[in-house]
mmCIF file of C-alpha atoms in Angstrom:
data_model
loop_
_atom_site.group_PDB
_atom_site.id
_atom_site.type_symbol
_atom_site.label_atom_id
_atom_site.label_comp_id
_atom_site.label_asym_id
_atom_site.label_seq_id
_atom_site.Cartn_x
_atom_site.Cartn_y
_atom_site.Cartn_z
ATOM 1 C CA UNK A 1122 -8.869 7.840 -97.528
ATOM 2 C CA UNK A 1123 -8.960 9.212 -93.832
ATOM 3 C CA UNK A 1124 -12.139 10.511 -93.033
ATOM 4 C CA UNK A 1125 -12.270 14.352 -91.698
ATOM 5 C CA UNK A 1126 -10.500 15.103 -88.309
ATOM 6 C CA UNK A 1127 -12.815 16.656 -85.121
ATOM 7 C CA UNK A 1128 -10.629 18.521 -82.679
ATOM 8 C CA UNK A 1129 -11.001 16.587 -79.034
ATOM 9 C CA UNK A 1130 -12.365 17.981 -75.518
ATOM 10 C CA UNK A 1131 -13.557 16.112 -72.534
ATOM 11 C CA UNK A 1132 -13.036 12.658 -72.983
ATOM 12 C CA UNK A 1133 -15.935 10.520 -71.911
ATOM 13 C CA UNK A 1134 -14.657 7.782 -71.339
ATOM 14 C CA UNK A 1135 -11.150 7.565 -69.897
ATOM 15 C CA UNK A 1136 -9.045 3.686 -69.208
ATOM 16 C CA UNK A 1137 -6.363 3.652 -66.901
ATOM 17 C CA UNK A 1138 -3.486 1.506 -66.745
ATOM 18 C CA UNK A 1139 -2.024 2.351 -63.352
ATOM 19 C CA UNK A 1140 1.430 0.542 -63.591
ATOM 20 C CA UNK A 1141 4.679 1.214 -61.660
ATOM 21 C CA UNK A 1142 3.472 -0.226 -58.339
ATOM 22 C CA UNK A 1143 6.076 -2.370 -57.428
ATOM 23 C CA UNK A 1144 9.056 0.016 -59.156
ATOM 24 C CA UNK A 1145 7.600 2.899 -56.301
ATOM 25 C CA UNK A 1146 7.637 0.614 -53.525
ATOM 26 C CA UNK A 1147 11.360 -0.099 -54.540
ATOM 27 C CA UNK A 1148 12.557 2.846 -54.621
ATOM 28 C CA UNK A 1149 10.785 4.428 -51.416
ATOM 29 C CA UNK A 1150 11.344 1.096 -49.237
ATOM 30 C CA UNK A 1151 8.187 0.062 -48.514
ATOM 31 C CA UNK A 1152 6.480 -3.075 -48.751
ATOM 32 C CA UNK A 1153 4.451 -3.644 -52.491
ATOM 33 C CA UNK A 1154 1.031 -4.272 -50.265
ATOM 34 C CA UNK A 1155 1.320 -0.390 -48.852
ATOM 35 C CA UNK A 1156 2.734 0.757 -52.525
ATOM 36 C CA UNK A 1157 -0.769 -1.120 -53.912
ATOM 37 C CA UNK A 1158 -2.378 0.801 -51.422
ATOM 38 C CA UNK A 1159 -0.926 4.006 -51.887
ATOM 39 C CA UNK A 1160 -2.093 3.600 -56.009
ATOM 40 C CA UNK A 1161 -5.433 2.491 -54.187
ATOM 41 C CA UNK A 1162 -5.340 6.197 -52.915
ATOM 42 C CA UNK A 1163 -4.564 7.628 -56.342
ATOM 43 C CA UNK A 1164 -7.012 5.634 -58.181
ATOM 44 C CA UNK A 1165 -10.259 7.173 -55.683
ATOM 45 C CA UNK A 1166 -8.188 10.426 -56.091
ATOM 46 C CA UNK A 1167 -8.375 10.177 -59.863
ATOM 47 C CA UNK A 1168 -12.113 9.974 -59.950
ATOM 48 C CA UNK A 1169 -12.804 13.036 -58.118
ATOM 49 C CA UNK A 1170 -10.024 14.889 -61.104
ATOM 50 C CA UNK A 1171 -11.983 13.184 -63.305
ATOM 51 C CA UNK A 1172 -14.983 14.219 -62.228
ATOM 52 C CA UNK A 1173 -13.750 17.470 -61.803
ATOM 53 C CA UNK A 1174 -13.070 17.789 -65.640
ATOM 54 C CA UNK A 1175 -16.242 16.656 -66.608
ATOM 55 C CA UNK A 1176 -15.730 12.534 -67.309
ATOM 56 C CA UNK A 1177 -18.580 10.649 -67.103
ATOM 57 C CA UNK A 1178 -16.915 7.126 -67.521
ATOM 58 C CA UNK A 1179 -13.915 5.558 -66.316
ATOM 59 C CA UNK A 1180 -11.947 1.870 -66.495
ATOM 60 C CA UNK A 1181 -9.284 1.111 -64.559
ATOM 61 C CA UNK A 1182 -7.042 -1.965 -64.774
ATOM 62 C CA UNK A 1183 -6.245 -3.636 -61.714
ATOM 63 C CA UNK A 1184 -5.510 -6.844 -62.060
ATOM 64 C CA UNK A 1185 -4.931 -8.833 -65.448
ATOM 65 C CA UNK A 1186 -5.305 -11.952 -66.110
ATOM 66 C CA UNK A 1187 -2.232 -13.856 -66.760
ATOM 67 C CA UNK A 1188 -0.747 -11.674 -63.486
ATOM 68 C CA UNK A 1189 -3.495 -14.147 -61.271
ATOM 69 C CA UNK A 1190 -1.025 -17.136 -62.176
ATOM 70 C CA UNK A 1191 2.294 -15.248 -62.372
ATOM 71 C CA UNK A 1192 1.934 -12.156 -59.400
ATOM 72 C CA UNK A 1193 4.052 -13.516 -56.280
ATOM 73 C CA UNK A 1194 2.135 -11.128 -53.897
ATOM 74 C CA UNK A 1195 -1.140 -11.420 -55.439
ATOM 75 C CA UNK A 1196 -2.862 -12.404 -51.660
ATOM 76 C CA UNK A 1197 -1.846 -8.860 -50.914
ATOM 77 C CA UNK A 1198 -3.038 -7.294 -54.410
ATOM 78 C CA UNK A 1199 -6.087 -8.976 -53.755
ATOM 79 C CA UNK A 1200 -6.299 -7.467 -49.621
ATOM 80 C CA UNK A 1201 -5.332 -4.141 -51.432
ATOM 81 C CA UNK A 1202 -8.308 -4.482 -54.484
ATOM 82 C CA UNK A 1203 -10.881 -5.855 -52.205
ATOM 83 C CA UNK A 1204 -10.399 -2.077 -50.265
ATOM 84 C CA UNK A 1205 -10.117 -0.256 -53.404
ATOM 85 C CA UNK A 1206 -13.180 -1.311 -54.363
ATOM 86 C CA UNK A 1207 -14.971 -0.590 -51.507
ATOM 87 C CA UNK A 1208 -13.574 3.048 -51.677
ATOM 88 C CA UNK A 1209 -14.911 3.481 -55.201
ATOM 89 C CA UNK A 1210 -18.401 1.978 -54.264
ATOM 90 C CA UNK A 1211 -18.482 4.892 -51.444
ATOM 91 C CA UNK A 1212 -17.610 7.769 -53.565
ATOM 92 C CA UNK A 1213 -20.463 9.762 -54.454
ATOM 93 C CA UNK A 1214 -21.578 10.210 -57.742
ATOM 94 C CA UNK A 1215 -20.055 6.928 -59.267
ATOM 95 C CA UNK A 1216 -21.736 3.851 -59.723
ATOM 96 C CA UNK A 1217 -19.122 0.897 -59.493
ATOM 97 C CA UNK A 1218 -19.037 -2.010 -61.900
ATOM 98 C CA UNK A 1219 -16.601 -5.187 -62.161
ATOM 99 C CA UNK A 1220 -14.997 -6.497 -65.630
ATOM 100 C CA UNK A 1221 -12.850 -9.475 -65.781
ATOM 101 C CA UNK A 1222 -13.566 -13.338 -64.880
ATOM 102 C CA UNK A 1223 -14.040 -13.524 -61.232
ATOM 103 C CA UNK A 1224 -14.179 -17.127 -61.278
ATOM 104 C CA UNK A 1225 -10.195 -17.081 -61.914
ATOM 105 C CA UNK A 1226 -9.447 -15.917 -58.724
ATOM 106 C CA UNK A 1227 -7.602 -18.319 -56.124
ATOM 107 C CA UNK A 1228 -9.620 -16.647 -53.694
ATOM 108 C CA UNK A 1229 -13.304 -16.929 -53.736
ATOM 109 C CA UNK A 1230 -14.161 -14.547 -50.958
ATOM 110 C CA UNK A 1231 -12.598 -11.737 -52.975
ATOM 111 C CA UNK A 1232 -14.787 -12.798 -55.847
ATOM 112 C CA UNK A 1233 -18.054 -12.449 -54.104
ATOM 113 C CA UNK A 1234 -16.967 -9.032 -52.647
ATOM 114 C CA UNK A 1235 -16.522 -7.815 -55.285
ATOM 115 C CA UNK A 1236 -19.813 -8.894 -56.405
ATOM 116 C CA UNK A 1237 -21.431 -7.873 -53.650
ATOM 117 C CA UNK A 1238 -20.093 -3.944 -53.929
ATOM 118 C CA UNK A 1239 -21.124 -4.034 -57.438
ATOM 119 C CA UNK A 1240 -24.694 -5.545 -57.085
ATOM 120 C CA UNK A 1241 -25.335 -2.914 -54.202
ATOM 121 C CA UNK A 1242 -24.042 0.256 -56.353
ATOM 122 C CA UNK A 1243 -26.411 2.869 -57.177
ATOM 123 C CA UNK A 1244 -28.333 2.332 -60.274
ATOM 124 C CA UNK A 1245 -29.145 7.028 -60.846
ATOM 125 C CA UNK A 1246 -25.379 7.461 -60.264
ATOM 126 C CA UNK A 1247 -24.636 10.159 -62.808
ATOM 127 C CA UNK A 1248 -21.294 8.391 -63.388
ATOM 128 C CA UNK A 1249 -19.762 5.068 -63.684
ATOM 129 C CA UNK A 1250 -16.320 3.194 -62.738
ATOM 130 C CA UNK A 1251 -15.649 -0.132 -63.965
ATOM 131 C CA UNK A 1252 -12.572 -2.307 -62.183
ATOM 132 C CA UNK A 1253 -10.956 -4.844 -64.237
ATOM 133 C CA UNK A 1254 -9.945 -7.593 -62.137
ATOM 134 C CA UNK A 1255 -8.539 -10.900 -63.433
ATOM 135 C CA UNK A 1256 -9.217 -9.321 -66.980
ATOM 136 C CA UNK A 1257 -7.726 -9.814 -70.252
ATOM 137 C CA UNK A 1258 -8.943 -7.841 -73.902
ATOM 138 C CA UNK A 1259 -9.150 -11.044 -75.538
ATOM 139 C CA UNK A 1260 -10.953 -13.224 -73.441
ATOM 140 C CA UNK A 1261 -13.180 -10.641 -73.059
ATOM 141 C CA UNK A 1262 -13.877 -10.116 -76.723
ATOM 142 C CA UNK A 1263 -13.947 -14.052 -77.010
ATOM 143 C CA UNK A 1264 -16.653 -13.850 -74.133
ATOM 144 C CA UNK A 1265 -18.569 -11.513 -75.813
ATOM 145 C CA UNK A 1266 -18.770 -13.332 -78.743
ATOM 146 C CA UNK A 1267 -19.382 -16.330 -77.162
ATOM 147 C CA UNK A 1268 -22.560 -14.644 -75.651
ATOM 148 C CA UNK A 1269 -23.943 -13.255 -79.039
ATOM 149 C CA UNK A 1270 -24.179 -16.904 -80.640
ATOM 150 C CA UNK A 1271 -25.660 -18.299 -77.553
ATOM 151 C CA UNK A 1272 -28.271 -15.667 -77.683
ATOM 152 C CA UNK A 1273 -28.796 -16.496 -81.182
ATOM 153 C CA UNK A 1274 -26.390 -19.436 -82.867
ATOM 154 C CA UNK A 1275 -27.813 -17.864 -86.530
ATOM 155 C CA UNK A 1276 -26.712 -14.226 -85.575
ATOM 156 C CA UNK A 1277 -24.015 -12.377 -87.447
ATOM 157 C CA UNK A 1278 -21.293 -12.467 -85.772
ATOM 158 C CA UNK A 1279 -19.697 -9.223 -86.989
ATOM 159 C CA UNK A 1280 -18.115 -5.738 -85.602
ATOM 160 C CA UNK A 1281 -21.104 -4.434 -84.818
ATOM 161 C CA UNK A 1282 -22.750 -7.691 -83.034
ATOM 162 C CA UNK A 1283 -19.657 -7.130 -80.759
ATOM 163 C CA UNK A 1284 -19.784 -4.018 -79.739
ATOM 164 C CA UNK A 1285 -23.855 -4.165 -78.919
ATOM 165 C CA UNK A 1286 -22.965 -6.839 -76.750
ATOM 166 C CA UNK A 1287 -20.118 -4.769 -74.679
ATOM 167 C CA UNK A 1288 -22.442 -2.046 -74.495
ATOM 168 C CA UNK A 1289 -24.733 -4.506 -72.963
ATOM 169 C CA UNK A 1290 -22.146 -4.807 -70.581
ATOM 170 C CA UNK A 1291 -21.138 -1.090 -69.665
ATOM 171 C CA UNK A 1292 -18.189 -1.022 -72.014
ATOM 172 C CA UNK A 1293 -18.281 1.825 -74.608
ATOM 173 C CA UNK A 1294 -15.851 2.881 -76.512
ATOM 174 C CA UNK A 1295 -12.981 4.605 -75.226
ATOM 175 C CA UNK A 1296 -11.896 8.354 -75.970
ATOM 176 C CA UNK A 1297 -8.597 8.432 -73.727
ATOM 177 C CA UNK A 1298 -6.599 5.860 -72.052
ATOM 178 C CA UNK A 1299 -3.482 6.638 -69.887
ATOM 179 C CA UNK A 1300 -1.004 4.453 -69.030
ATOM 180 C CA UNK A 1301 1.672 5.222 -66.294
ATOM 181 C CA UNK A 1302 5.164 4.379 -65.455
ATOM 182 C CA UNK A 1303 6.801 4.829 -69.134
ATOM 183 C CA UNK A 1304 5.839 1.247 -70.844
ATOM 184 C CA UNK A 1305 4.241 2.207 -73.939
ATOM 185 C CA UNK A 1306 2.023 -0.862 -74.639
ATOM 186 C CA UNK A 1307 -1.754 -1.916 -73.954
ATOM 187 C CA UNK A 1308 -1.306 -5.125 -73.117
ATOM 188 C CA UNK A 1309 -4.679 -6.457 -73.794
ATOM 189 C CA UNK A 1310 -6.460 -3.545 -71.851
ATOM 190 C CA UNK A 1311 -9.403 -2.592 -73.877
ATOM 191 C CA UNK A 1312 -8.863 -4.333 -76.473
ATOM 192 C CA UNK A 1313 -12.109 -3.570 -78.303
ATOM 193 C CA UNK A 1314 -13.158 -0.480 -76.936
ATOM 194 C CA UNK A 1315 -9.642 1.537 -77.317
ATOM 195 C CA UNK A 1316 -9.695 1.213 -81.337
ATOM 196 C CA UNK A 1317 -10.834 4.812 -81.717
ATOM 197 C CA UNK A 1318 -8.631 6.300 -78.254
ATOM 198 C CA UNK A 1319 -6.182 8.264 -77.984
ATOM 199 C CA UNK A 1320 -3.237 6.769 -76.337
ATOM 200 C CA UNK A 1321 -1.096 8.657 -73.501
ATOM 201 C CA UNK A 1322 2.147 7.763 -71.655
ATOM 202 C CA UNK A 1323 3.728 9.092 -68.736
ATOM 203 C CA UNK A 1324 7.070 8.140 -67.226
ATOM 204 C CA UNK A 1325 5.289 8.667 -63.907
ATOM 205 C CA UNK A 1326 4.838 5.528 -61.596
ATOM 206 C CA UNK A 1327 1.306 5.680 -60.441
ATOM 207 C CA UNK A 1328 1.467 6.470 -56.742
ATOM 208 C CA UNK A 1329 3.056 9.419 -58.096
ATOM 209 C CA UNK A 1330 0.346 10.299 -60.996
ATOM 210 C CA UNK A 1331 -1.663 13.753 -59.963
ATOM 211 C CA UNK A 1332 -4.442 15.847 -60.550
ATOM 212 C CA UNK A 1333 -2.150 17.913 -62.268
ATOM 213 C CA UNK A 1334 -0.636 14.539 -64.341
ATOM 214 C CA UNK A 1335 -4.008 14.078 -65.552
ATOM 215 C CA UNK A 1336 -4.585 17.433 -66.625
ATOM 216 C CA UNK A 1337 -1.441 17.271 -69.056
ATOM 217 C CA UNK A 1338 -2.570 14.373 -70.236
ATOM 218 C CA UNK A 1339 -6.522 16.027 -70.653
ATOM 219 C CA UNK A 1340 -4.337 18.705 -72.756
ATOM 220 C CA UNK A 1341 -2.619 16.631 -74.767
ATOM 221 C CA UNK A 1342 -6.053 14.980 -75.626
ATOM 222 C CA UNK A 1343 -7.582 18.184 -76.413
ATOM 223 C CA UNK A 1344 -5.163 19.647 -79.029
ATOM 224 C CA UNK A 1345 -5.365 15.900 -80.870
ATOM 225 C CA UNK A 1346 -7.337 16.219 -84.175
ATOM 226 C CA UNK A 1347 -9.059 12.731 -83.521
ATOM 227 C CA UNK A 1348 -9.368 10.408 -86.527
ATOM 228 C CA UNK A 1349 -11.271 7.576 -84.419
ATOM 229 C CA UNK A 1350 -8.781 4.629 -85.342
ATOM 230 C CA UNK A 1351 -8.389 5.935 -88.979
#
């Protein structure tokens, strides 16, 4: 039997899938690099909305893991990450963190960037952003897991071992995730976390997505009765 319903405000903790790239460079002529870094713009953007509205936590996907082997232009999505990154470690009031196996990337001077911007973030920033680079939900639950029976190989390896060890990490559970550009899939983005979330599409590409996309998409979440995965 389904437990009892609460009615939804201000997500905490909003994921971003921020697809449609490539589709908006097609259709406005430009190269994908200055499309990537157009959705670079939008992602900073978004944080400020988000802030804005009161969100105190947000993940956004930038670069999976099986798109390191098959992404012809990943030098440039790399070039275009590498700034985004340093744009979200300079916006005040966010603390940036990294997600996703560095050690995948055919570049190894992106890798310790990245590093480098997260190790030097703010540690009384009231909010945080995590960028998932060369991430996948699996590996990252198989990670986690991993890391539990290391810690201790007699340890229960059950639901709520997991989750401990992702909040360990700086991955909570999350309320809303919104996914751009009209697929209608997670594909492997929080995995773990996005049991309980509520799940939004838009048939917007995400250069396109703003402040006023995300605020449909905080009303839809807001007239939900939540049920937290039930």
């Amino acid at each position: 039997m389904n437990g009892p319903a609460a009615v939804a405000e201000v997500p905490r903790h909003i994921g971003f899938i921020p697809d449609g790239n490539r589709r908006w460079a097609g259709l406005h002529g430009v190269s994908v690099l200055d499309a990537h870094r157009r959705g670079a713009e939008v992602t900073v953007a978004a944080l400020r909305w988000c802030a804005r509205a009161g969100v105190q936590r947000v993940t956004v996907w930038a670069l999976s893991l099986d798109n390191v082997l098959r992404r012809p232009e990943l030098a440039g999505m790399l070039t275009a990450i590498t700034e985004l990154a340093e744009a979200l470690a300079a916006e005040p009031g966010w603390r940036l963190r990294i997600i996703g196996d560095l050690g995948q990337l055919p570049d190894p001077r992106c890798a310790e960037a990245l590093r480098a911007l997260a190790a030097a973030a703010p540690a009384d920033a009231p909010r945080e952003v995590a960028l998932a680079v060369a991430y996948g939900g699996r590996e990252e639950i198989a990670d986690a897991a991993r890391a539990v029976l290391a810690d201790d190989p007699s340890a229960t390896l059950d639901a709520d071992a997991l989750t401990a060890e992702l909040e360990r990490r700086h991955q909570y559970d999350c309320d809303l995730v919104i996914r751009t550009s009209g697929e209608q899939r997670l594909s492997g983005f929080l995995l773990w976390q996005s049991a309980p979330a509520e799940l939004y599409f838009t048939e917007e590409l995400w250069p396109d997505f703003t402040e006023h996309s995300l605020r449909r998409a905080l009303s839809s979440y807001a007239v939900r009765e939540r049920r937290f995965g039930a």
